[in-house]
Backbone as numpy.savetxt, mean C-alpha at the origin, in Angstrom:
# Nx Ny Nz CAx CAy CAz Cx Cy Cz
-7.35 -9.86 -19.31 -8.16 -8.64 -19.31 -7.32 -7.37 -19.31
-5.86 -7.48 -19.58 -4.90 -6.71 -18.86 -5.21 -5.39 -20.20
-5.49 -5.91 -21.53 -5.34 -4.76 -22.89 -7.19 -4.32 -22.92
-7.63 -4.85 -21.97 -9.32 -4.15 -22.17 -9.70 -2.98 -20.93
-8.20 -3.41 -19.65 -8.54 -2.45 -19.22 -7.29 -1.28 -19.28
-6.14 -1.67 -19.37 -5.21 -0.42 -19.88 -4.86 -0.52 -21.49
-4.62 1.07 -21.45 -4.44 1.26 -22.74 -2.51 1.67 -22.63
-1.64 1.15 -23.55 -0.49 1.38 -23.28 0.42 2.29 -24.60
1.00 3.46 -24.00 0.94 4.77 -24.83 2.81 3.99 -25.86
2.56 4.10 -26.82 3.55 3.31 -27.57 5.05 4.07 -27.51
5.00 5.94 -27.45 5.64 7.09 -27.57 6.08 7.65 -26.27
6.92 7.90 -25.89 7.53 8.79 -24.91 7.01 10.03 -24.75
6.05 10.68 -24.23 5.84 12.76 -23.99 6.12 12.94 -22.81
6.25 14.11 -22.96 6.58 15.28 -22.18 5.25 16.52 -22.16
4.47 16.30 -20.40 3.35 16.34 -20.40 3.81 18.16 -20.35
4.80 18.42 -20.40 5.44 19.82 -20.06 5.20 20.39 -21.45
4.98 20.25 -22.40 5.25 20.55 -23.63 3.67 20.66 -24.45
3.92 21.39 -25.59 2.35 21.21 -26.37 2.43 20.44 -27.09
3.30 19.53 -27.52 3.98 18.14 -28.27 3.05 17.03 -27.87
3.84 17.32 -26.51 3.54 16.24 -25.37 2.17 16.15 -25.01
1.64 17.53 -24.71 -0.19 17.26 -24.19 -0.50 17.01 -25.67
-0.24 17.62 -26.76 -1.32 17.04 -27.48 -1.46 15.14 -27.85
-0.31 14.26 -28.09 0.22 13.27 -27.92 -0.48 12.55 -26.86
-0.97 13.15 -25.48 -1.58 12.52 -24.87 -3.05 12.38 -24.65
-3.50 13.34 -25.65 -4.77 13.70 -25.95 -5.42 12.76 -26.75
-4.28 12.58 -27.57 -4.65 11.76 -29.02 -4.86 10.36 -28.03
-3.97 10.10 -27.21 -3.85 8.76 -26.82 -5.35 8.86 -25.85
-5.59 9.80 -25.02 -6.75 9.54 -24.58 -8.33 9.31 -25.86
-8.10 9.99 -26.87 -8.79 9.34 -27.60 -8.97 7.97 -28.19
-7.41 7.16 -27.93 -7.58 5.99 -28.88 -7.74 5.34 -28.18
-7.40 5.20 -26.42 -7.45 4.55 -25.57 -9.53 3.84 -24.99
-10.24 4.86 -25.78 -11.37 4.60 -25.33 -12.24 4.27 -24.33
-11.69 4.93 -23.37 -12.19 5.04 -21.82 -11.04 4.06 -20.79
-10.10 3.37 -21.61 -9.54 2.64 -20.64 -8.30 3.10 -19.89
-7.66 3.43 -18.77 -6.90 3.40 -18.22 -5.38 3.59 -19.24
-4.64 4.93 -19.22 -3.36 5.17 -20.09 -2.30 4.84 -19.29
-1.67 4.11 -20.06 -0.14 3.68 -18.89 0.81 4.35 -20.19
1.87 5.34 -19.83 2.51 6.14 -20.44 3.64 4.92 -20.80
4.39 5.52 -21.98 5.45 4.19 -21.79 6.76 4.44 -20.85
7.14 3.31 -20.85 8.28 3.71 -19.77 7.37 2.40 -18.11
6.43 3.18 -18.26 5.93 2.48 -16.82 5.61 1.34 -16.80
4.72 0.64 -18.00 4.87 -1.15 -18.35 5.85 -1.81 -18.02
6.94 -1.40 -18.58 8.37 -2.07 -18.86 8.84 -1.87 -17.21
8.79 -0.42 -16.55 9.69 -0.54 -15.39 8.14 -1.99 -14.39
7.46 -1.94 -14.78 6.36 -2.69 -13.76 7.13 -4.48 -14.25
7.06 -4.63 -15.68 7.91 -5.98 -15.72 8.92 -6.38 -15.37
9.71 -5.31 -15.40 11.24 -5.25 -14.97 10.80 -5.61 -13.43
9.79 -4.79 -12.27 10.10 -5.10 -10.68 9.38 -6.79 -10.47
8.47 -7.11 -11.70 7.86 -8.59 -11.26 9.02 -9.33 -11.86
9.95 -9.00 -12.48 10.69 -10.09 -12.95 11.76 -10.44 -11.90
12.38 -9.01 -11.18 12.99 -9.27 -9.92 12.95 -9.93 -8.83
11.31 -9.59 -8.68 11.01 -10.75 -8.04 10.81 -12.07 -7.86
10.14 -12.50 -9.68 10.14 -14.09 -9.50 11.45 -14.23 -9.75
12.61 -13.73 -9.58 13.81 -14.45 -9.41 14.36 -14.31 -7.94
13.77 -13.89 -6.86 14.38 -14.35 -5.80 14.16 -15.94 -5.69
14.94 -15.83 -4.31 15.14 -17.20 -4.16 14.25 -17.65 -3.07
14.02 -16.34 -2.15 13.27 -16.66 -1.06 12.11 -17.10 -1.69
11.22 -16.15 -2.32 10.14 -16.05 -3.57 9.97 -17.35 -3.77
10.47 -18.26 -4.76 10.94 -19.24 -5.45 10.81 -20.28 -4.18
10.72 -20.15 -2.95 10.42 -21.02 -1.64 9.24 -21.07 -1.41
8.66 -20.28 -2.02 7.24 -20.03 -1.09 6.14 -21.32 -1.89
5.59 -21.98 -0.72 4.39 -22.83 -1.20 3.05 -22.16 -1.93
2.90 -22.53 -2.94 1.83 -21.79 -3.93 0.52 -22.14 -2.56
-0.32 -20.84 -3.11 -1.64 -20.20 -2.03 -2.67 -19.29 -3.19
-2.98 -18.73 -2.31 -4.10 -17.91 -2.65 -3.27 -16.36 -3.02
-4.28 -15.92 -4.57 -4.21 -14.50 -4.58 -4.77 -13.89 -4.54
-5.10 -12.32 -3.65 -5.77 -11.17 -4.09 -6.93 -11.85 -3.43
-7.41 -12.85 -2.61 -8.58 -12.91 -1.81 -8.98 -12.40 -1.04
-10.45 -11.57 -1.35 -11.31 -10.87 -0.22 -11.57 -11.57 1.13
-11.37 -11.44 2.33 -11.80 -11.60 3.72 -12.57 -11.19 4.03
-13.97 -10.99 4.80 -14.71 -9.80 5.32 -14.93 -10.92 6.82
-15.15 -9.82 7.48 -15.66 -10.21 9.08 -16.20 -9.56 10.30
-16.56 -9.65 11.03 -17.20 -8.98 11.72 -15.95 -8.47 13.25
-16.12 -7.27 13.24 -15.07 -7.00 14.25 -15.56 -7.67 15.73
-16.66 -7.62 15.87 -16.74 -8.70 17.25 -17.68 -7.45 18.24
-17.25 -6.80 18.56 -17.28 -5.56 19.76 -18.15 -4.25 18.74
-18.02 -4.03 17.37 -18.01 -2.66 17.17 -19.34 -3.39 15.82
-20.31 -2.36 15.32 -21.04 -2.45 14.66 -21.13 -2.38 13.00
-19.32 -2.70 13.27 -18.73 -2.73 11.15 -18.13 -4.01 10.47
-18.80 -4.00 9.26 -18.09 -5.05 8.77 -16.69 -4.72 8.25
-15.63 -5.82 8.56 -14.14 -5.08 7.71 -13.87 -6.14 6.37
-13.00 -5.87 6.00 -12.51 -6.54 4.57 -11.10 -6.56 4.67
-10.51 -7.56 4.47 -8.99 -7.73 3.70 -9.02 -8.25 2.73
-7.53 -7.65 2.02 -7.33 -8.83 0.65 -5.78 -8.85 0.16
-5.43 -10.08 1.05 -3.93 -10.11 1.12 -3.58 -10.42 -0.21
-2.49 -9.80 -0.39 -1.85 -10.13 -2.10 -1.43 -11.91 -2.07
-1.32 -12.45 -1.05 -0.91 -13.64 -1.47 -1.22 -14.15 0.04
-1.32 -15.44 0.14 -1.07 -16.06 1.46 -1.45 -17.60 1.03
-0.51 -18.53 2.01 -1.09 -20.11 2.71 -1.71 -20.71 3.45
-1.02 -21.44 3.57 -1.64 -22.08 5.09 -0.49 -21.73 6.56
0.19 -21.04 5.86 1.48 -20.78 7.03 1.62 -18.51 6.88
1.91 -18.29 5.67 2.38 -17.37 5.88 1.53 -16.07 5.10
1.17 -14.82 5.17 0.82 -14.10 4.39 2.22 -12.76 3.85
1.87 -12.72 2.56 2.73 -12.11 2.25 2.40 -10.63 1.18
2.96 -9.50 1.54 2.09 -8.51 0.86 3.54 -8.03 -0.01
3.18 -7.45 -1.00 4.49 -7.11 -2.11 4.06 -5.56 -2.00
5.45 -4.72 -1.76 5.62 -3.45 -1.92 6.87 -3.05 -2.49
6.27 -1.69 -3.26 7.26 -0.88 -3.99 8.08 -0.04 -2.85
9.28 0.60 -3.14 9.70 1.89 -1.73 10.62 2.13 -3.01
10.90 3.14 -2.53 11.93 4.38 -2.94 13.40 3.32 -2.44
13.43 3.47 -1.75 14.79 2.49 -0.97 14.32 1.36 0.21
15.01 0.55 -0.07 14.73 -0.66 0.74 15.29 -0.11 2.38
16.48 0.43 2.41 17.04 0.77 3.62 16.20 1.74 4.04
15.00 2.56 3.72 13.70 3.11 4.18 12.92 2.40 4.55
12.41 1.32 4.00 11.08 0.92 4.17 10.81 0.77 5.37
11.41 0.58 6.64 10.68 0.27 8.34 9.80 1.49 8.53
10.93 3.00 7.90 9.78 4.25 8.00 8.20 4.09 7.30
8.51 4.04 6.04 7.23 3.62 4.99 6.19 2.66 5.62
6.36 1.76 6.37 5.61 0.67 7.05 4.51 1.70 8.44
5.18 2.27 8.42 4.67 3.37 9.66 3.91 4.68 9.03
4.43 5.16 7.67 4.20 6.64 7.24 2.20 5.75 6.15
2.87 4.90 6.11 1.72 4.20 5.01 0.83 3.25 5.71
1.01 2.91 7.31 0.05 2.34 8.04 0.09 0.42 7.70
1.46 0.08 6.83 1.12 -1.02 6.64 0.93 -2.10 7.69
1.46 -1.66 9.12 1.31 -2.78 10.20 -0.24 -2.77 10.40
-1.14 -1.98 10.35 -2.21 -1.74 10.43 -2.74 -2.65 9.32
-2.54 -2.85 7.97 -2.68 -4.10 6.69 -2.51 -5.09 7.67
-1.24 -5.57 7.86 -0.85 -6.79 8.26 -1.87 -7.22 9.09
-2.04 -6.23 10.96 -2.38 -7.32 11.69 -4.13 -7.43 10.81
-4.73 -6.66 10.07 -6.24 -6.83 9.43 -6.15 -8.30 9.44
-5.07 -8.33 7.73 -4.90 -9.48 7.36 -4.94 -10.89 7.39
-3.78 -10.95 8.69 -3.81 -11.63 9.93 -4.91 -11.88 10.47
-5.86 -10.99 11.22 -6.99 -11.69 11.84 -8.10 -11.60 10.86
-8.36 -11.48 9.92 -9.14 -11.47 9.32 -9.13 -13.27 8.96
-8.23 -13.62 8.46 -7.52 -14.99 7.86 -8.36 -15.75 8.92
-7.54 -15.75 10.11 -7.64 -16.63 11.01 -9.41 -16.54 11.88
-9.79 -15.13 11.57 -11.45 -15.64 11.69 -12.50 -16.29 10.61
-11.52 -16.66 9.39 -11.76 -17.10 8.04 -11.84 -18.69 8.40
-10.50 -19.09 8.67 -10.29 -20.39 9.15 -9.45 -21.02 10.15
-9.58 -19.92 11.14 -8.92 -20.60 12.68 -7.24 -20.56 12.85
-6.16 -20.50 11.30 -5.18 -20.61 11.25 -4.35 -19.41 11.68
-3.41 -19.32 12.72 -2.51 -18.30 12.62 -1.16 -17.99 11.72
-1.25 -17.48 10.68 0.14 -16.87 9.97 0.51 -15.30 10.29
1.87 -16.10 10.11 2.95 -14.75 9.93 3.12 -13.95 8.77
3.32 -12.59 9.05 3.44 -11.47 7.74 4.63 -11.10 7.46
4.34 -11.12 5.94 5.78 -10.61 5.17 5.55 -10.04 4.19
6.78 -8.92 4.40 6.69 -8.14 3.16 7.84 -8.40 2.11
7.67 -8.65 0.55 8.55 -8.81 -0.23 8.06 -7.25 -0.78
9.59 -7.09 -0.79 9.61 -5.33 -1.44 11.04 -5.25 -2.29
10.24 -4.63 -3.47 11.25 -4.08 -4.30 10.96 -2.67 -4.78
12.36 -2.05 -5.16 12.78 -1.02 -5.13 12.16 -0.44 -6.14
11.80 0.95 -6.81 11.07 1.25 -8.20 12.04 1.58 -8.87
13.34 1.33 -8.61 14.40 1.90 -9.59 15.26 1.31 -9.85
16.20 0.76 -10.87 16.58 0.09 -11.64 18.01 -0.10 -10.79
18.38 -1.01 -9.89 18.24 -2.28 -10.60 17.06 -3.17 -9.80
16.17 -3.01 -9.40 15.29 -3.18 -8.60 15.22 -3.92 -7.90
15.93 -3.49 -6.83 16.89 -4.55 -5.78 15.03 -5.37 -4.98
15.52 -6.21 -4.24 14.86 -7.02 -3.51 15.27 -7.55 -2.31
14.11 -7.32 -1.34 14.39 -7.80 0.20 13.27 -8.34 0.58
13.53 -9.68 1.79 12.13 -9.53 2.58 12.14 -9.57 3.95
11.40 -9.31 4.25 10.94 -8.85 5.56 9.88 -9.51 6.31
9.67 -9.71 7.86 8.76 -10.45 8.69 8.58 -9.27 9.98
7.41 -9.10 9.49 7.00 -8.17 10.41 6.66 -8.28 12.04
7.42 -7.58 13.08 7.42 -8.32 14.24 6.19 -7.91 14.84
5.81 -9.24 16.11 5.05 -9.00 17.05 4.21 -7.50 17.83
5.47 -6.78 18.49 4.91 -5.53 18.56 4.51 -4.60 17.82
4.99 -4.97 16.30 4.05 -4.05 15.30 2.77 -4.79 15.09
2.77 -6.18 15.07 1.63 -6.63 14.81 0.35 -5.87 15.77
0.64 -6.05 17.07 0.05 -5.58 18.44 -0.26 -4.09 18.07
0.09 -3.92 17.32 0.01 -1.94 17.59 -0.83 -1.85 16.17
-0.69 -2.42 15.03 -1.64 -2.24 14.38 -2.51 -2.53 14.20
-3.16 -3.43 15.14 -4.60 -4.07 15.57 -5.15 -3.12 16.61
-4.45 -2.29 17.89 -5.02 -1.22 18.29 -5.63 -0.36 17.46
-4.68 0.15 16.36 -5.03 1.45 15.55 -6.03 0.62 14.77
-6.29 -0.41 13.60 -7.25 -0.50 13.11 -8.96 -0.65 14.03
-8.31 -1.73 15.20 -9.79 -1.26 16.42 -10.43 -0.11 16.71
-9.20 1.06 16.96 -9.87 2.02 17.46 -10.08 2.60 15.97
-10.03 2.40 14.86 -10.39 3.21 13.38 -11.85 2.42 13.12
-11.70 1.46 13.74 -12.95 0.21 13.31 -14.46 1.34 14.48
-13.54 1.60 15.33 -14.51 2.11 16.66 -15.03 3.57 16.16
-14.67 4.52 16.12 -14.26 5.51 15.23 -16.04 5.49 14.08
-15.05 4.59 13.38 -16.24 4.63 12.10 -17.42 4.25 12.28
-17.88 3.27 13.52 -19.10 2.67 13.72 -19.70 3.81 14.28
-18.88 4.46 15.27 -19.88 5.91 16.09 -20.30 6.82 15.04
-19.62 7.07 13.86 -19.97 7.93 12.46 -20.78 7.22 12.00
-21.19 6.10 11.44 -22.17 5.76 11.08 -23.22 5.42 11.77
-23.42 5.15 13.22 -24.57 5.95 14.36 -25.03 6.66 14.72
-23.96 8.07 14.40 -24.45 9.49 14.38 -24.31 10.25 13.69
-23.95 10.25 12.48 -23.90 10.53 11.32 -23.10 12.02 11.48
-22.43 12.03 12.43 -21.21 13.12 13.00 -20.04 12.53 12.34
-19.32 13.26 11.78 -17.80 13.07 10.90 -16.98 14.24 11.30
-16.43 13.89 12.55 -15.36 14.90 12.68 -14.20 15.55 11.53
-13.73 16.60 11.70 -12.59 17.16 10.74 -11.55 17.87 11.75
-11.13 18.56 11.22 -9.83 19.02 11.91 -10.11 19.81 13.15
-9.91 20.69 13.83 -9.89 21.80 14.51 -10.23 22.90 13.80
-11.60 24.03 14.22 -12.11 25.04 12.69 -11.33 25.96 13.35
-11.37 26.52 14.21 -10.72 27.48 15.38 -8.70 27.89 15.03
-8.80 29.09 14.95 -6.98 29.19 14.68 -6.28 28.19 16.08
-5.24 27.58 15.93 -4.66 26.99 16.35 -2.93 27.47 16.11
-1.70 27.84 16.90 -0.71 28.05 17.11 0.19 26.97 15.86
0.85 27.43 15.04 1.48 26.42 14.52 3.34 27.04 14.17
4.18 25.50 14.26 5.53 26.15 14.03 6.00 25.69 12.52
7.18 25.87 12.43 7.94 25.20 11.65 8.52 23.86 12.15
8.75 22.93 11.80 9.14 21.27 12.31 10.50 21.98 13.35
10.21 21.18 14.36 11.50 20.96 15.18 12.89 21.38 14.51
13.16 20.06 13.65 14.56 20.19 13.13 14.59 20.92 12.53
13.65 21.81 12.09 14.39 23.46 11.16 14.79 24.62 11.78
14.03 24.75 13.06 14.28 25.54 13.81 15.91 26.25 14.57
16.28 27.18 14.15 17.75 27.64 14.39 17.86 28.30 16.07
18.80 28.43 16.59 18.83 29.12 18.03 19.31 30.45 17.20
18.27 31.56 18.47 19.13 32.88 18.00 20.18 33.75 18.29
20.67 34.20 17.13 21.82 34.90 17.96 21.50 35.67 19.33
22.62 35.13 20.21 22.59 35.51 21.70 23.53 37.34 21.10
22.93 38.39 21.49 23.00 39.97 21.03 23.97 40.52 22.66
């Protein structure tokens, strides 16, 4: 289904240019409502799956399930939730991510909420069918040579992102009981520049 739902742009533009927008105009015409993948981005997307089916860890893993929906009932709170782990067994679940740098990603796991994925995942599974697995992330890099690592996400992150999705699970059920949706603070509020920019002043 992959050419009915993207359309893939054959030419290189430059969306900076009147070359370039018109080039992509044309392509939104030929594309016919489907999804434009510019070129360049196909190729780097084959290039990071090819990295991967050549690990070795990869290449270990017992064939499972892909891309399966979970739904379940949180137990305590009045919402249904959903997961849908990119892959998992009977032993392990495993989610595939892109990062900028691999020697980043523990930040990214935190800035992008993925321990919050995991422990879902995790209990979602195991109120599916009783089994407990462990989470992993196989991640590769978006830039050439698209290195590869994996990762097992520990315990106390697990623990901490089952708080935060509970209390997000808790959260949303009181919004859909009272049809109250908090937002920010409307009221001026004091604000700085980040910590680390901040200079000491000259002592006069």
């Amino acid at each position: 289904l992959f050419h009915k739902t993207y359309y893939l742009m054959q030419k290189s533009c430059d969306l900076r240019t009147k070359a370039g927008k018109e080039e992509f105009a044309q392509a939104e015409l030929d594309a016919h409502g489907r999804v434009i993948m510019r070129k360049g981005t196909w190729e780097e997307a084959v290039d990071m799956a090819n990295s991967i089916k050549s690990s070795a860890t990869w290449n270990k893993i017992i064939p499972g399930n892909v891309e399966h929906s979970v739904f379940w009932d949180a137990g305590i709170y009045n919402t249904r939730l959903r997961a849908r782990p990119d892959f998992y067994n009977e032993t392990m679940i495993v989610d595939i991510k892109t990062t900028d740098s691999i020697k980043g990603f523990s930040k990214s796991i935190h800035t992008y909420g993925y321990h919050r994925q995991a422990a879902m995942q995790i209990d979602g599974l195991k109120h599916h069918d009783g089994k407990q697995r462990f989470f992993g992330f196989m991640v590769v890099e978006n830039k050439a040579p698209y290195l590869t690592a994996c990762f097992v996400l520990n315990e106390q992150s697990v623990r901490q992102g089952r708080r935060e999705y509970l209390d997000a699970a808790a959260l949303y059920s009181e919004c859909m009981s009272t049809s109250i949706w908090p937002g920010y603070e409307e009221s001026f509020q004091e604000i700085s520049i980040p910590i680390y920019a901040i200079q000491e002043e000259a002592l006069i």
